[in-house]
Short mmCIF file of N, CA and C in Angstrom, two decimals:
data_model
loop_
_atom_site.label_atom_id
_atom_site.label_comp_id
_atom_site.label_asym_id
_atom_site.label_seq_id
_atom_site.Cartn_x
_atom_site.Cartn_y
_atom_site.Cartn_z
N UNK A 10 114.32 114.43 -155.46
CA UNK A 10 114.23 115.31 -156.62
C UNK A 10 112.83 115.94 -156.67
N UNK A 11 112.77 117.24 -156.73
CA UNK A 11 111.47 117.92 -156.75
C UNK A 11 110.81 117.76 -158.10
N UNK A 12 109.49 117.91 -158.10
CA UNK A 12 108.73 117.72 -159.33
C UNK A 12 109.13 118.69 -160.42
N UNK A 13 109.54 119.92 -160.00
CA UNK A 13 109.92 120.90 -161.01
C UNK A 13 111.43 121.02 -161.11
N UNK A 14 112.14 119.93 -160.77
CA UNK A 14 113.59 119.93 -160.86
C UNK A 14 114.01 120.25 -162.29
N UNK A 15 114.98 121.13 -162.41
CA UNK A 15 115.44 121.54 -163.74
C UNK A 15 114.72 122.74 -164.28
N UNK A 16 113.62 123.12 -163.66
CA UNK A 16 112.86 124.30 -164.07
C UNK A 16 113.25 125.47 -163.16
N UNK A 17 113.60 126.58 -163.76
CA UNK A 17 113.91 127.78 -162.99
C UNK A 17 112.69 128.71 -162.98
N UNK A 18 112.33 129.16 -161.81
CA UNK A 18 111.22 130.11 -161.65
C UNK A 18 111.83 131.46 -161.29
N UNK A 19 111.63 132.46 -162.14
CA UNK A 19 112.20 133.78 -161.91
C UNK A 19 111.10 134.84 -161.94
N UNK A 20 111.16 135.75 -160.96
CA UNK A 20 110.26 136.90 -160.93
C UNK A 20 110.99 138.07 -161.58
N UNK A 21 110.48 138.51 -162.72
CA UNK A 21 111.15 139.53 -163.52
C UNK A 21 110.33 140.82 -163.56
N UNK A 22 111.03 141.94 -163.54
CA UNK A 22 110.37 143.24 -163.59
C UNK A 22 111.11 144.16 -164.56
N UNK A 23 110.42 145.21 -164.98
CA UNK A 23 111.02 146.30 -165.74
C UNK A 23 111.79 145.85 -166.98
N UNK A 24 112.98 146.42 -167.20
CA UNK A 24 113.75 146.15 -168.41
C UNK A 24 114.11 144.67 -168.61
N UNK A 25 114.18 143.91 -167.52
CA UNK A 25 114.52 142.48 -167.65
C UNK A 25 113.48 141.72 -168.46
N UNK A 26 112.27 142.28 -168.56
CA UNK A 26 111.20 141.61 -169.30
C UNK A 26 111.24 141.88 -170.79
N UNK A 27 111.82 143.01 -171.18
CA UNK A 27 111.73 143.45 -172.57
C UNK A 27 112.15 142.39 -173.59
N UNK A 28 113.31 141.75 -173.46
CA UNK A 28 113.72 140.78 -174.49
C UNK A 28 112.85 139.52 -174.54
N UNK A 29 112.07 139.29 -173.47
CA UNK A 29 111.24 138.08 -173.42
C UNK A 29 109.84 138.28 -173.97
N UNK A 30 109.44 139.52 -174.23
CA UNK A 30 108.05 139.80 -174.58
C UNK A 30 107.56 139.03 -175.80
N UNK A 31 108.30 138.95 -176.91
CA UNK A 31 107.79 138.18 -178.06
C UNK A 31 107.56 136.71 -177.74
N UNK A 32 108.49 136.10 -177.00
CA UNK A 32 108.33 134.68 -176.65
C UNK A 32 107.15 134.48 -175.71
N UNK A 33 106.97 135.40 -174.76
CA UNK A 33 105.85 135.28 -173.83
C UNK A 33 104.53 135.52 -174.55
N UNK A 34 104.53 136.40 -175.55
CA UNK A 34 103.31 136.63 -176.34
C UNK A 34 102.91 135.35 -177.07
N UNK A 35 103.88 134.68 -177.68
CA UNK A 35 103.58 133.43 -178.40
C UNK A 35 103.09 132.36 -177.43
N UNK A 36 103.66 132.34 -176.24
CA UNK A 36 103.25 131.37 -175.22
C UNK A 36 101.79 131.59 -174.83
N UNK A 37 101.40 132.85 -174.61
CA UNK A 37 100.02 133.16 -174.27
C UNK A 37 99.06 132.74 -175.38
N UNK A 38 99.41 133.04 -176.61
CA UNK A 38 98.55 132.69 -177.74
C UNK A 38 98.34 131.18 -177.80
N UNK A 39 99.42 130.43 -177.62
CA UNK A 39 99.34 128.98 -177.72
C UNK A 39 98.46 128.38 -176.61
N UNK A 40 98.67 128.81 -175.37
CA UNK A 40 97.94 128.23 -174.25
C UNK A 40 96.49 128.68 -174.24
N UNK A 41 96.25 129.98 -174.49
CA UNK A 41 94.89 130.49 -174.42
C UNK A 41 94.01 130.05 -175.58
N UNK A 42 94.59 129.44 -176.59
CA UNK A 42 93.77 128.89 -177.67
C UNK A 42 92.99 127.67 -177.19
N UNK A 43 93.49 127.03 -176.15
CA UNK A 43 92.84 125.84 -175.61
C UNK A 43 91.68 126.22 -174.69
N UNK A 44 90.90 125.23 -174.32
CA UNK A 44 89.83 125.38 -173.33
C UNK A 44 90.44 125.85 -172.01
N UNK A 45 89.81 126.76 -171.28
CA UNK A 45 88.45 127.28 -171.51
C UNK A 45 88.38 128.62 -172.25
N UNK A 46 89.54 129.18 -172.65
CA UNK A 46 89.51 130.53 -173.24
C UNK A 46 89.22 130.53 -174.74
N UNK A 47 89.75 129.53 -175.46
CA UNK A 47 89.47 129.40 -176.90
C UNK A 47 89.80 130.69 -177.64
N UNK A 48 90.86 131.34 -177.21
CA UNK A 48 91.21 132.70 -177.63
C UNK A 48 91.99 132.71 -178.94
N UNK A 49 91.57 133.56 -179.85
CA UNK A 49 92.24 133.72 -181.13
C UNK A 49 93.10 134.98 -181.05
N UNK A 50 94.34 134.83 -180.58
CA UNK A 50 95.20 135.98 -180.35
C UNK A 50 96.15 136.26 -181.50
N UNK A 51 96.85 137.40 -181.40
CA UNK A 51 97.87 137.72 -182.41
C UNK A 51 99.08 138.32 -181.72
N UNK A 52 100.24 138.16 -182.35
CA UNK A 52 101.51 138.55 -181.75
C UNK A 52 101.57 140.02 -181.38
N UNK A 53 101.11 140.89 -182.27
CA UNK A 53 101.23 142.33 -182.04
C UNK A 53 100.44 142.75 -180.81
N UNK A 54 99.19 142.28 -180.71
CA UNK A 54 98.38 142.65 -179.54
C UNK A 54 98.98 142.11 -178.26
N UNK A 55 99.39 140.86 -178.28
CA UNK A 55 99.90 140.23 -177.06
C UNK A 55 101.20 140.87 -176.60
N UNK A 56 102.07 141.22 -177.54
CA UNK A 56 103.32 141.87 -177.17
C UNK A 56 103.04 143.23 -176.55
N UNK A 57 102.10 143.98 -177.14
CA UNK A 57 101.74 145.29 -176.59
C UNK A 57 101.11 145.13 -175.21
N UNK A 58 100.27 144.11 -175.05
CA UNK A 58 99.63 143.85 -173.75
C UNK A 58 100.70 143.59 -172.68
N UNK A 59 101.68 142.77 -173.01
CA UNK A 59 102.70 142.40 -172.03
C UNK A 59 103.67 143.55 -171.75
N UNK A 60 103.80 144.45 -172.71
CA UNK A 60 104.76 145.55 -172.54
C UNK A 60 104.42 146.40 -171.32
N UNK A 61 103.15 146.49 -170.99
CA UNK A 61 102.79 147.31 -169.83
C UNK A 61 103.31 146.72 -168.53
N UNK A 62 103.55 145.39 -168.50
CA UNK A 62 104.14 144.80 -167.31
C UNK A 62 105.61 145.20 -167.17
N UNK A 63 106.25 145.48 -168.29
CA UNK A 63 107.63 145.95 -168.25
C UNK A 63 107.70 147.44 -167.91
N UNK A 64 106.59 148.15 -168.08
CA UNK A 64 106.59 149.59 -167.90
C UNK A 64 105.87 150.05 -166.65
N UNK A 65 104.96 149.25 -166.11
CA UNK A 65 104.13 149.66 -164.97
C UNK A 65 104.87 149.46 -163.65
N UNK A 66 104.98 150.49 -162.81
CA UNK A 66 105.64 150.33 -161.51
C UNK A 66 104.93 149.27 -160.67
N UNK A 67 105.71 148.39 -160.10
CA UNK A 67 105.14 147.36 -159.23
C UNK A 67 104.71 146.10 -159.94
N UNK A 68 104.72 146.11 -161.27
CA UNK A 68 104.30 144.93 -162.03
C UNK A 68 105.43 143.91 -162.11
N UNK A 69 105.06 142.65 -162.28
CA UNK A 69 106.05 141.58 -162.44
C UNK A 69 105.46 140.45 -163.26
N UNK A 70 106.32 139.71 -163.90
CA UNK A 70 105.93 138.45 -164.55
C UNK A 70 106.84 137.35 -163.99
N UNK A 71 106.23 136.33 -163.46
CA UNK A 71 106.96 135.16 -162.99
C UNK A 71 107.08 134.20 -164.17
N UNK A 72 108.31 133.88 -164.53
CA UNK A 72 108.55 133.07 -165.73
C UNK A 72 109.18 131.74 -165.34
N UNK A 73 108.66 130.66 -165.91
CA UNK A 73 109.25 129.33 -165.74
C UNK A 73 110.12 129.03 -166.95
N UNK A 74 111.39 128.75 -166.71
CA UNK A 74 112.34 128.45 -167.77
C UNK A 74 112.74 126.98 -167.71
N UNK A 75 112.74 126.35 -168.87
CA UNK A 75 113.39 125.05 -169.02
C UNK A 75 114.64 125.33 -169.85
N UNK A 76 115.77 125.41 -169.18
CA UNK A 76 116.96 125.93 -169.83
C UNK A 76 116.77 127.42 -170.08
N UNK A 77 116.92 127.84 -171.33
CA UNK A 77 116.70 129.24 -171.67
C UNK A 77 115.32 129.49 -172.26
N UNK A 78 114.51 128.42 -172.37
CA UNK A 78 113.20 128.54 -173.01
C UNK A 78 112.10 128.81 -171.98
N UNK A 79 111.34 129.90 -172.15
CA UNK A 79 110.19 130.10 -171.26
C UNK A 79 109.06 129.14 -171.62
N UNK A 80 108.61 128.36 -170.63
CA UNK A 80 107.55 127.38 -170.86
C UNK A 80 106.27 127.75 -170.11
N UNK A 81 106.35 128.79 -169.30
CA UNK A 81 105.19 129.24 -168.55
C UNK A 81 105.43 130.64 -168.04
N UNK A 82 104.34 131.35 -167.75
CA UNK A 82 104.44 132.71 -167.24
C UNK A 82 103.19 133.06 -166.45
N UNK A 83 103.36 133.93 -165.46
CA UNK A 83 102.27 134.31 -164.58
C UNK A 83 102.45 135.78 -164.22
N UNK A 84 101.40 136.59 -164.41
CA UNK A 84 101.53 138.03 -164.30
C UNK A 84 100.88 138.57 -163.03
N UNK A 85 101.38 139.73 -162.58
CA UNK A 85 100.76 140.43 -161.46
C UNK A 85 101.15 141.90 -161.50
N UNK A 86 100.27 142.74 -160.96
CA UNK A 86 100.55 144.17 -160.84
C UNK A 86 99.57 144.79 -159.86
N UNK A 87 99.90 145.97 -159.32
CA UNK A 87 98.96 146.63 -158.44
C UNK A 87 97.63 146.86 -159.16
N UNK A 88 96.52 146.53 -158.51
CA UNK A 88 95.23 146.67 -159.16
C UNK A 88 94.96 148.11 -159.59
N UNK A 89 95.51 149.07 -158.87
CA UNK A 89 95.30 150.47 -159.23
C UNK A 89 95.82 150.79 -160.63
N UNK A 90 96.71 149.94 -161.17
CA UNK A 90 97.26 150.15 -162.51
C UNK A 90 96.50 149.35 -163.56
N UNK A 91 95.46 148.63 -163.13
CA UNK A 91 94.69 147.82 -164.08
C UNK A 91 93.65 148.66 -164.81
N UNK A 92 93.04 148.04 -165.81
CA UNK A 92 92.03 148.71 -166.62
C UNK A 92 90.71 148.82 -165.87
N UNK A 93 89.84 149.67 -166.36
CA UNK A 93 88.58 149.95 -165.68
C UNK A 93 87.70 148.71 -165.55
N UNK A 94 87.73 147.82 -166.54
CA UNK A 94 86.85 146.65 -166.46
C UNK A 94 87.26 145.73 -165.31
N UNK A 95 88.54 145.77 -164.90
CA UNK A 95 89.00 144.99 -163.77
C UNK A 95 88.73 145.71 -162.45
N UNK A 96 88.99 147.00 -162.40
CA UNK A 96 88.89 147.72 -161.13
C UNK A 96 87.46 148.09 -160.76
N UNK A 97 86.58 148.32 -161.74
CA UNK A 97 85.24 148.82 -161.45
C UNK A 97 84.45 147.91 -160.49
N UNK A 98 84.45 146.58 -160.67
CA UNK A 98 83.67 145.73 -159.75
C UNK A 98 84.08 145.90 -158.29
N UNK A 99 85.35 146.24 -158.06
CA UNK A 99 85.83 146.44 -156.69
C UNK A 99 85.50 147.86 -156.21
N UNK A 100 85.72 148.84 -157.08
CA UNK A 100 85.41 150.22 -156.69
C UNK A 100 83.92 150.40 -156.43
N UNK A 101 83.09 149.73 -157.24
CA UNK A 101 81.64 149.84 -157.05
C UNK A 101 81.20 149.31 -155.69
N UNK A 102 82.01 148.43 -155.10
CA UNK A 102 81.68 147.86 -153.79
C UNK A 102 82.43 148.57 -152.66
N UNK A 103 83.07 149.68 -153.00
CA UNK A 103 83.77 150.46 -151.99
C UNK A 103 85.06 149.84 -151.49
N UNK A 104 85.61 148.92 -152.26
CA UNK A 104 86.85 148.25 -151.85
C UNK A 104 88.05 149.11 -152.23
N UNK A 105 89.08 149.06 -151.40
CA UNK A 105 90.29 149.85 -151.60
C UNK A 105 91.22 149.14 -152.58
N UNK A 106 91.20 149.55 -153.83
CA UNK A 106 92.00 148.84 -154.83
C UNK A 106 93.49 149.10 -154.65
N UNK A 107 93.86 150.13 -153.89
CA UNK A 107 95.29 150.39 -153.67
C UNK A 107 95.94 149.32 -152.80
N UNK A 108 95.12 148.51 -152.12
CA UNK A 108 95.66 147.47 -151.25
C UNK A 108 95.61 146.09 -151.90
N UNK A 109 95.21 146.04 -153.19
CA UNK A 109 95.03 144.77 -153.89
C UNK A 109 96.09 144.59 -154.96
N UNK A 110 96.68 143.41 -155.02
CA UNK A 110 97.57 143.03 -156.13
C UNK A 110 96.77 142.10 -157.03
N UNK A 111 96.68 142.48 -158.30
CA UNK A 111 95.88 141.71 -159.24
C UNK A 111 96.76 140.72 -159.99
N UNK A 112 96.33 139.46 -160.00
CA UNK A 112 97.02 138.41 -160.72
C UNK A 112 96.35 138.25 -162.09
N UNK A 113 97.05 138.67 -163.13
CA UNK A 113 96.44 138.67 -164.46
C UNK A 113 96.16 137.28 -165.01
N UNK A 114 97.18 136.59 -165.43
CA UNK A 114 96.99 135.28 -166.06
C UNK A 114 98.16 134.38 -165.72
N UNK A 115 97.91 133.08 -165.79
CA UNK A 115 98.98 132.08 -165.73
C UNK A 115 98.84 131.18 -166.94
N UNK A 116 99.95 130.99 -167.63
CA UNK A 116 99.96 130.07 -168.78
C UNK A 116 101.14 129.12 -168.62
N UNK A 117 100.91 127.86 -168.96
CA UNK A 117 101.94 126.85 -168.84
C UNK A 117 101.71 125.80 -169.92
N UNK A 118 102.75 125.51 -170.68
CA UNK A 118 102.61 124.52 -171.74
C UNK A 118 102.27 123.15 -171.15
N UNK A 119 101.44 122.36 -171.85
CA UNK A 119 100.95 121.08 -171.30
C UNK A 119 102.03 120.14 -170.81
N UNK A 120 103.14 120.05 -171.52
CA UNK A 120 104.18 119.09 -171.16
C UNK A 120 104.82 119.38 -169.81
N UNK A 121 104.66 120.59 -169.29
CA UNK A 121 105.28 120.96 -168.03
C UNK A 121 104.28 121.04 -166.88
N UNK A 122 103.04 120.62 -167.11
CA UNK A 122 102.04 120.68 -166.06
C UNK A 122 102.19 119.48 -165.13
N UNK A 123 101.66 119.64 -163.92
CA UNK A 123 101.73 118.56 -162.94
C UNK A 123 103.08 118.42 -162.28
N UNK A 124 103.90 119.48 -162.34
CA UNK A 124 105.25 119.42 -161.76
C UNK A 124 105.45 120.47 -160.67
N UNK A 125 104.37 121.02 -160.18
CA UNK A 125 104.46 121.99 -159.10
C UNK A 125 104.69 123.42 -159.53
N UNK A 126 104.69 123.67 -160.83
CA UNK A 126 104.99 125.02 -161.32
C UNK A 126 103.83 125.98 -161.03
N UNK A 127 102.60 125.49 -161.13
CA UNK A 127 101.45 126.34 -160.82
C UNK A 127 101.47 126.81 -159.38
N UNK A 128 101.85 125.92 -158.47
CA UNK A 128 101.98 126.29 -157.05
C UNK A 128 103.08 127.33 -156.89
N UNK A 129 104.20 127.13 -157.59
CA UNK A 129 105.31 128.07 -157.52
C UNK A 129 104.91 129.45 -158.06
N UNK A 130 104.07 129.46 -159.09
CA UNK A 130 103.60 130.75 -159.63
C UNK A 130 102.83 131.53 -158.56
N UNK A 131 101.92 130.86 -157.87
CA UNK A 131 101.15 131.55 -156.83
C UNK A 131 102.07 132.02 -155.71
N UNK A 132 103.00 131.19 -155.29
CA UNK A 132 103.90 131.55 -154.19
C UNK A 132 104.74 132.76 -154.57
N UNK A 133 105.25 132.79 -155.78
CA UNK A 133 106.10 133.90 -156.21
C UNK A 133 105.31 135.19 -156.34
N UNK A 134 104.09 135.10 -156.87
CA UNK A 134 103.28 136.31 -157.03
C UNK A 134 102.84 136.84 -155.66
N UNK A 135 102.49 135.95 -154.74
CA UNK A 135 102.10 136.40 -153.42
C UNK A 135 103.28 137.03 -152.68
N UNK A 136 104.48 136.49 -152.88
CA UNK A 136 105.67 137.10 -152.29
C UNK A 136 105.88 138.49 -152.86
N UNK A 137 105.68 138.64 -154.16
CA UNK A 137 105.83 139.96 -154.79
C UNK A 137 104.76 140.91 -154.25
N UNK A 138 103.52 140.43 -154.10
CA UNK A 138 102.44 141.26 -153.58
C UNK A 138 102.76 141.75 -152.18
N UNK A 139 103.33 140.89 -151.35
CA UNK A 139 103.69 141.29 -149.99
C UNK A 139 104.78 142.36 -150.01
N UNK A 140 105.72 142.23 -150.94
CA UNK A 140 106.76 143.25 -151.06
C UNK A 140 106.17 144.60 -151.43
N UNK A 141 105.07 144.57 -152.18
CA UNK A 141 104.40 145.81 -152.57
C UNK A 141 103.56 146.39 -151.43
N UNK A 142 103.36 145.60 -150.38
CA UNK A 142 102.52 146.04 -149.27
C UNK A 142 101.06 145.73 -149.47
N UNK A 143 100.73 144.88 -150.44
CA UNK A 143 99.34 144.52 -150.69
C UNK A 143 98.78 143.69 -149.54
N UNK A 144 97.51 143.89 -149.26
CA UNK A 144 96.83 143.13 -148.22
C UNK A 144 95.96 142.01 -148.81
N UNK A 145 95.68 142.13 -150.12
CA UNK A 145 94.77 141.20 -150.78
C UNK A 145 95.30 140.90 -152.17
N UNK A 146 95.05 139.67 -152.63
CA UNK A 146 95.33 139.32 -154.01
C UNK A 146 94.05 138.82 -154.65
N UNK A 147 93.95 139.01 -155.96
CA UNK A 147 92.72 138.63 -156.67
C UNK A 147 93.04 138.28 -158.11
N UNK A 148 92.25 137.38 -158.65
CA UNK A 148 92.31 137.08 -160.08
C UNK A 148 90.90 136.73 -160.54
N UNK A 149 90.70 136.66 -161.85
CA UNK A 149 89.39 136.27 -162.36
C UNK A 149 89.52 135.11 -163.34
N UNK A 150 88.45 134.35 -163.47
CA UNK A 150 88.44 133.17 -164.32
C UNK A 150 87.16 133.13 -165.14
N UNK A 151 87.30 132.76 -166.40
CA UNK A 151 86.16 132.74 -167.31
C UNK A 151 85.18 131.65 -166.90
N UNK A 152 83.90 131.95 -167.08
CA UNK A 152 82.84 130.98 -166.79
C UNK A 152 82.40 130.31 -168.09
N UNK A 153 82.31 129.00 -168.07
CA UNK A 153 81.85 128.24 -169.23
C UNK A 153 80.72 127.30 -168.82
N UNK A 154 79.83 127.08 -169.75
CA UNK A 154 78.75 126.12 -169.55
C UNK A 154 79.35 124.72 -169.49
N UNK A 155 79.02 123.98 -168.45
CA UNK A 155 79.56 122.62 -168.30
C UNK A 155 79.15 121.73 -169.47
N UNK A 156 78.06 122.09 -170.14
CA UNK A 156 77.58 121.28 -171.26
C UNK A 156 78.09 121.79 -172.60
N UNK A 157 78.99 122.76 -172.60
CA UNK A 157 79.54 123.28 -173.85
C UNK A 157 80.19 122.13 -174.64
N UNK A 158 79.74 121.89 -175.87
CA UNK A 158 80.27 120.76 -176.63
C UNK A 158 81.76 120.89 -176.97
N UNK A 159 82.32 122.08 -176.81
CA UNK A 159 83.75 122.28 -177.09
C UNK A 159 84.62 121.87 -175.91
N UNK A 160 84.00 121.60 -174.77
CA UNK A 160 84.76 121.22 -173.57
C UNK A 160 85.41 119.85 -173.78
N UNK A 161 86.73 119.74 -173.67
CA UNK A 161 87.38 118.44 -173.84
C UNK A 161 86.99 117.47 -172.73
N UNK A 162 86.99 116.21 -173.06
CA UNK A 162 86.60 115.19 -172.07
C UNK A 162 87.57 115.18 -170.89
N UNK A 163 88.83 115.55 -171.12
CA UNK A 163 89.83 115.52 -170.05
C UNK A 163 90.11 116.90 -169.48
N UNK A 164 89.19 117.85 -169.68
CA UNK A 164 89.39 119.21 -169.19
C UNK A 164 89.52 119.22 -167.67
N UNK A 165 90.52 119.95 -167.16
CA UNK A 165 90.74 120.02 -165.72
C UNK A 165 89.95 121.18 -165.12
N UNK A 166 89.34 120.93 -163.98
CA UNK A 166 88.67 121.97 -163.21
C UNK A 166 89.65 122.47 -162.16
N UNK A 167 90.02 123.74 -162.24
CA UNK A 167 91.05 124.29 -161.37
C UNK A 167 90.50 124.87 -160.07
N UNK A 168 89.19 124.77 -159.85
CA UNK A 168 88.61 125.41 -158.67
C UNK A 168 89.18 124.85 -157.37
N UNK A 169 89.37 123.54 -157.30
CA UNK A 169 89.93 122.96 -156.09
C UNK A 169 91.37 123.39 -155.89
N UNK A 170 92.11 123.49 -156.98
CA UNK A 170 93.51 123.96 -156.91
C UNK A 170 93.56 125.37 -156.33
N UNK A 171 92.67 126.25 -156.81
CA UNK A 171 92.64 127.63 -156.32
C UNK A 171 92.19 127.67 -154.86
N UNK A 172 91.20 126.85 -154.51
CA UNK A 172 90.74 126.79 -153.12
C UNK A 172 91.87 126.33 -152.21
N UNK A 173 92.66 125.38 -152.66
CA UNK A 173 93.79 124.89 -151.88
C UNK A 173 94.86 125.96 -151.67
N UNK A 174 94.89 126.94 -152.56
CA UNK A 174 95.84 128.06 -152.43
C UNK A 174 95.30 129.13 -151.50
N UNK A 175 94.07 128.95 -151.00
CA UNK A 175 93.49 129.92 -150.08
C UNK A 175 92.57 130.93 -150.72
N UNK A 176 92.18 130.72 -151.97
CA UNK A 176 91.32 131.67 -152.68
C UNK A 176 89.86 131.25 -152.58
N UNK A 177 88.99 132.25 -152.57
CA UNK A 177 87.55 131.99 -152.51
C UNK A 177 86.87 132.71 -153.65
N UNK A 178 85.97 132.01 -154.31
CA UNK A 178 85.24 132.61 -155.43
C UNK A 178 84.14 133.52 -154.90
N UNK A 179 84.07 134.73 -155.45
CA UNK A 179 83.03 135.69 -155.09
C UNK A 179 82.07 135.81 -156.29
N UNK A 180 80.95 135.13 -156.18
CA UNK A 180 80.03 135.05 -157.31
C UNK A 180 79.38 136.39 -157.64
N UNK A 181 79.42 137.32 -156.68
CA UNK A 181 78.82 138.63 -156.91
C UNK A 181 79.83 139.65 -157.43
N UNK A 182 81.09 139.27 -157.56
CA UNK A 182 82.12 140.18 -158.08
C UNK A 182 82.63 139.58 -159.40
N UNK A 183 82.31 140.23 -160.47
CA UNK A 183 82.69 139.69 -161.78
C UNK A 183 82.91 140.84 -162.76
N UNK A 184 83.55 140.52 -163.86
CA UNK A 184 83.72 141.48 -164.94
C UNK A 184 83.33 140.81 -166.25
N UNK A 185 83.21 141.61 -167.28
CA UNK A 185 82.90 141.11 -168.62
C UNK A 185 84.00 141.58 -169.57
N UNK A 186 84.59 140.65 -170.28
CA UNK A 186 85.64 140.98 -171.25
C UNK A 186 85.25 140.42 -172.61
N UNK A 187 85.65 141.13 -173.63
CA UNK A 187 85.37 140.70 -175.00
C UNK A 187 86.65 140.18 -175.65
N UNK A 188 86.56 139.02 -176.28
CA UNK A 188 87.64 138.56 -177.14
C UNK A 188 87.09 137.64 -178.22
N UNK A 189 87.88 137.48 -179.25
CA UNK A 189 87.49 136.64 -180.38
C UNK A 189 87.95 135.21 -180.12
N UNK A 190 87.00 134.29 -180.20
CA UNK A 190 87.34 132.87 -180.11
C UNK A 190 87.72 132.36 -181.50
N UNK A 191 88.55 131.36 -181.55
CA UNK A 191 88.99 130.88 -182.86
C UNK A 191 87.87 130.20 -183.64
N UNK A 192 86.75 129.91 -182.95
CA UNK A 192 85.59 129.32 -183.62
C UNK A 192 84.60 130.38 -184.12
N UNK A 193 84.93 131.68 -183.88
CA UNK A 193 84.04 132.77 -184.29
C UNK A 193 84.83 133.87 -184.98
N UNK A 194 84.13 134.66 -185.76
CA UNK A 194 84.80 135.75 -186.47
C UNK A 194 84.70 137.08 -185.74
N UNK A 195 83.75 137.20 -184.82
CA UNK A 195 83.55 138.45 -184.09
C UNK A 195 83.89 138.26 -182.62
N UNK A 196 84.19 139.36 -181.93
CA UNK A 196 84.44 139.29 -180.50
C UNK A 196 83.15 138.95 -179.75
N UNK A 197 83.30 138.21 -178.66
CA UNK A 197 82.18 137.75 -177.86
C UNK A 197 82.41 138.20 -176.42
N UNK A 198 81.32 138.57 -175.73
CA UNK A 198 81.41 138.94 -174.33
C UNK A 198 81.52 137.69 -173.46
N UNK A 199 82.44 137.72 -172.50
CA UNK A 199 82.65 136.59 -171.60
C UNK A 199 82.59 137.08 -170.16
N UNK A 200 81.91 136.32 -169.31
CA UNK A 200 81.82 136.65 -167.88
C UNK A 200 82.95 135.96 -167.13
N UNK A 201 83.64 136.71 -166.28
CA UNK A 201 84.73 136.18 -165.47
C UNK A 201 84.47 136.50 -164.01
N UNK A 202 84.51 135.47 -163.16
CA UNK A 202 84.32 135.63 -161.72
C UNK A 202 85.65 135.87 -161.02
N UNK A 203 85.63 136.68 -159.96
CA UNK A 203 86.84 136.97 -159.21
C UNK A 203 87.02 136.00 -158.05
N UNK A 204 88.28 135.60 -157.87
CA UNK A 204 88.71 134.81 -156.74
C UNK A 204 89.65 135.68 -155.91
N UNK A 205 89.45 135.70 -154.59
CA UNK A 205 90.13 136.66 -153.73
C UNK A 205 90.74 135.96 -152.51
N UNK A 206 91.92 136.47 -152.09
CA UNK A 206 92.57 135.94 -150.90
C UNK A 206 93.13 137.11 -150.08
N UNK A 207 92.91 137.07 -148.78
CA UNK A 207 93.53 138.04 -147.88
C UNK A 207 94.89 137.50 -147.45
N UNK A 208 95.92 138.28 -147.68
CA UNK A 208 97.27 137.83 -147.35
C UNK A 208 97.52 137.89 -145.84
#
């Protein structure tokens, strides 16, 4: 019996995503509220954010279902369709963003972790990237101070997991994104480093 037995992993695109957007928005809000993002999200923004994956050519969301309930999701789309804050660090270095598939985010509810779903998310997104003809995949991860008092004692460091998937952190390629943490009333700038893999 596989670790993710009973869990269905589906790569969804276009109209197939539309009915799932509210549930996926709530899923993102719930997971990103935890360390390391500490994100204070809202349904309207998250639903609008996800809608572009249903509308953007080449975009996909890999969804993990337990029965009919989505318990995890992982996004990807051609980097050329991403926002300027994502594409600029690559364009500034003369990199061809038309050959890159950008992996937006992965969220998975705690009760379903440790069952191989994270590995399945990467495999499905890389398969989708290859179908698009991408030569490279990339994602970014927020940087936090190891001494941050908000860091839970049992916080997992995913760097080894990403390295095992074939990704390498590029400390000189990063972006800055603003979001409101639930511990603050105003948006705060956050530095995110890019991890890159040649397919």
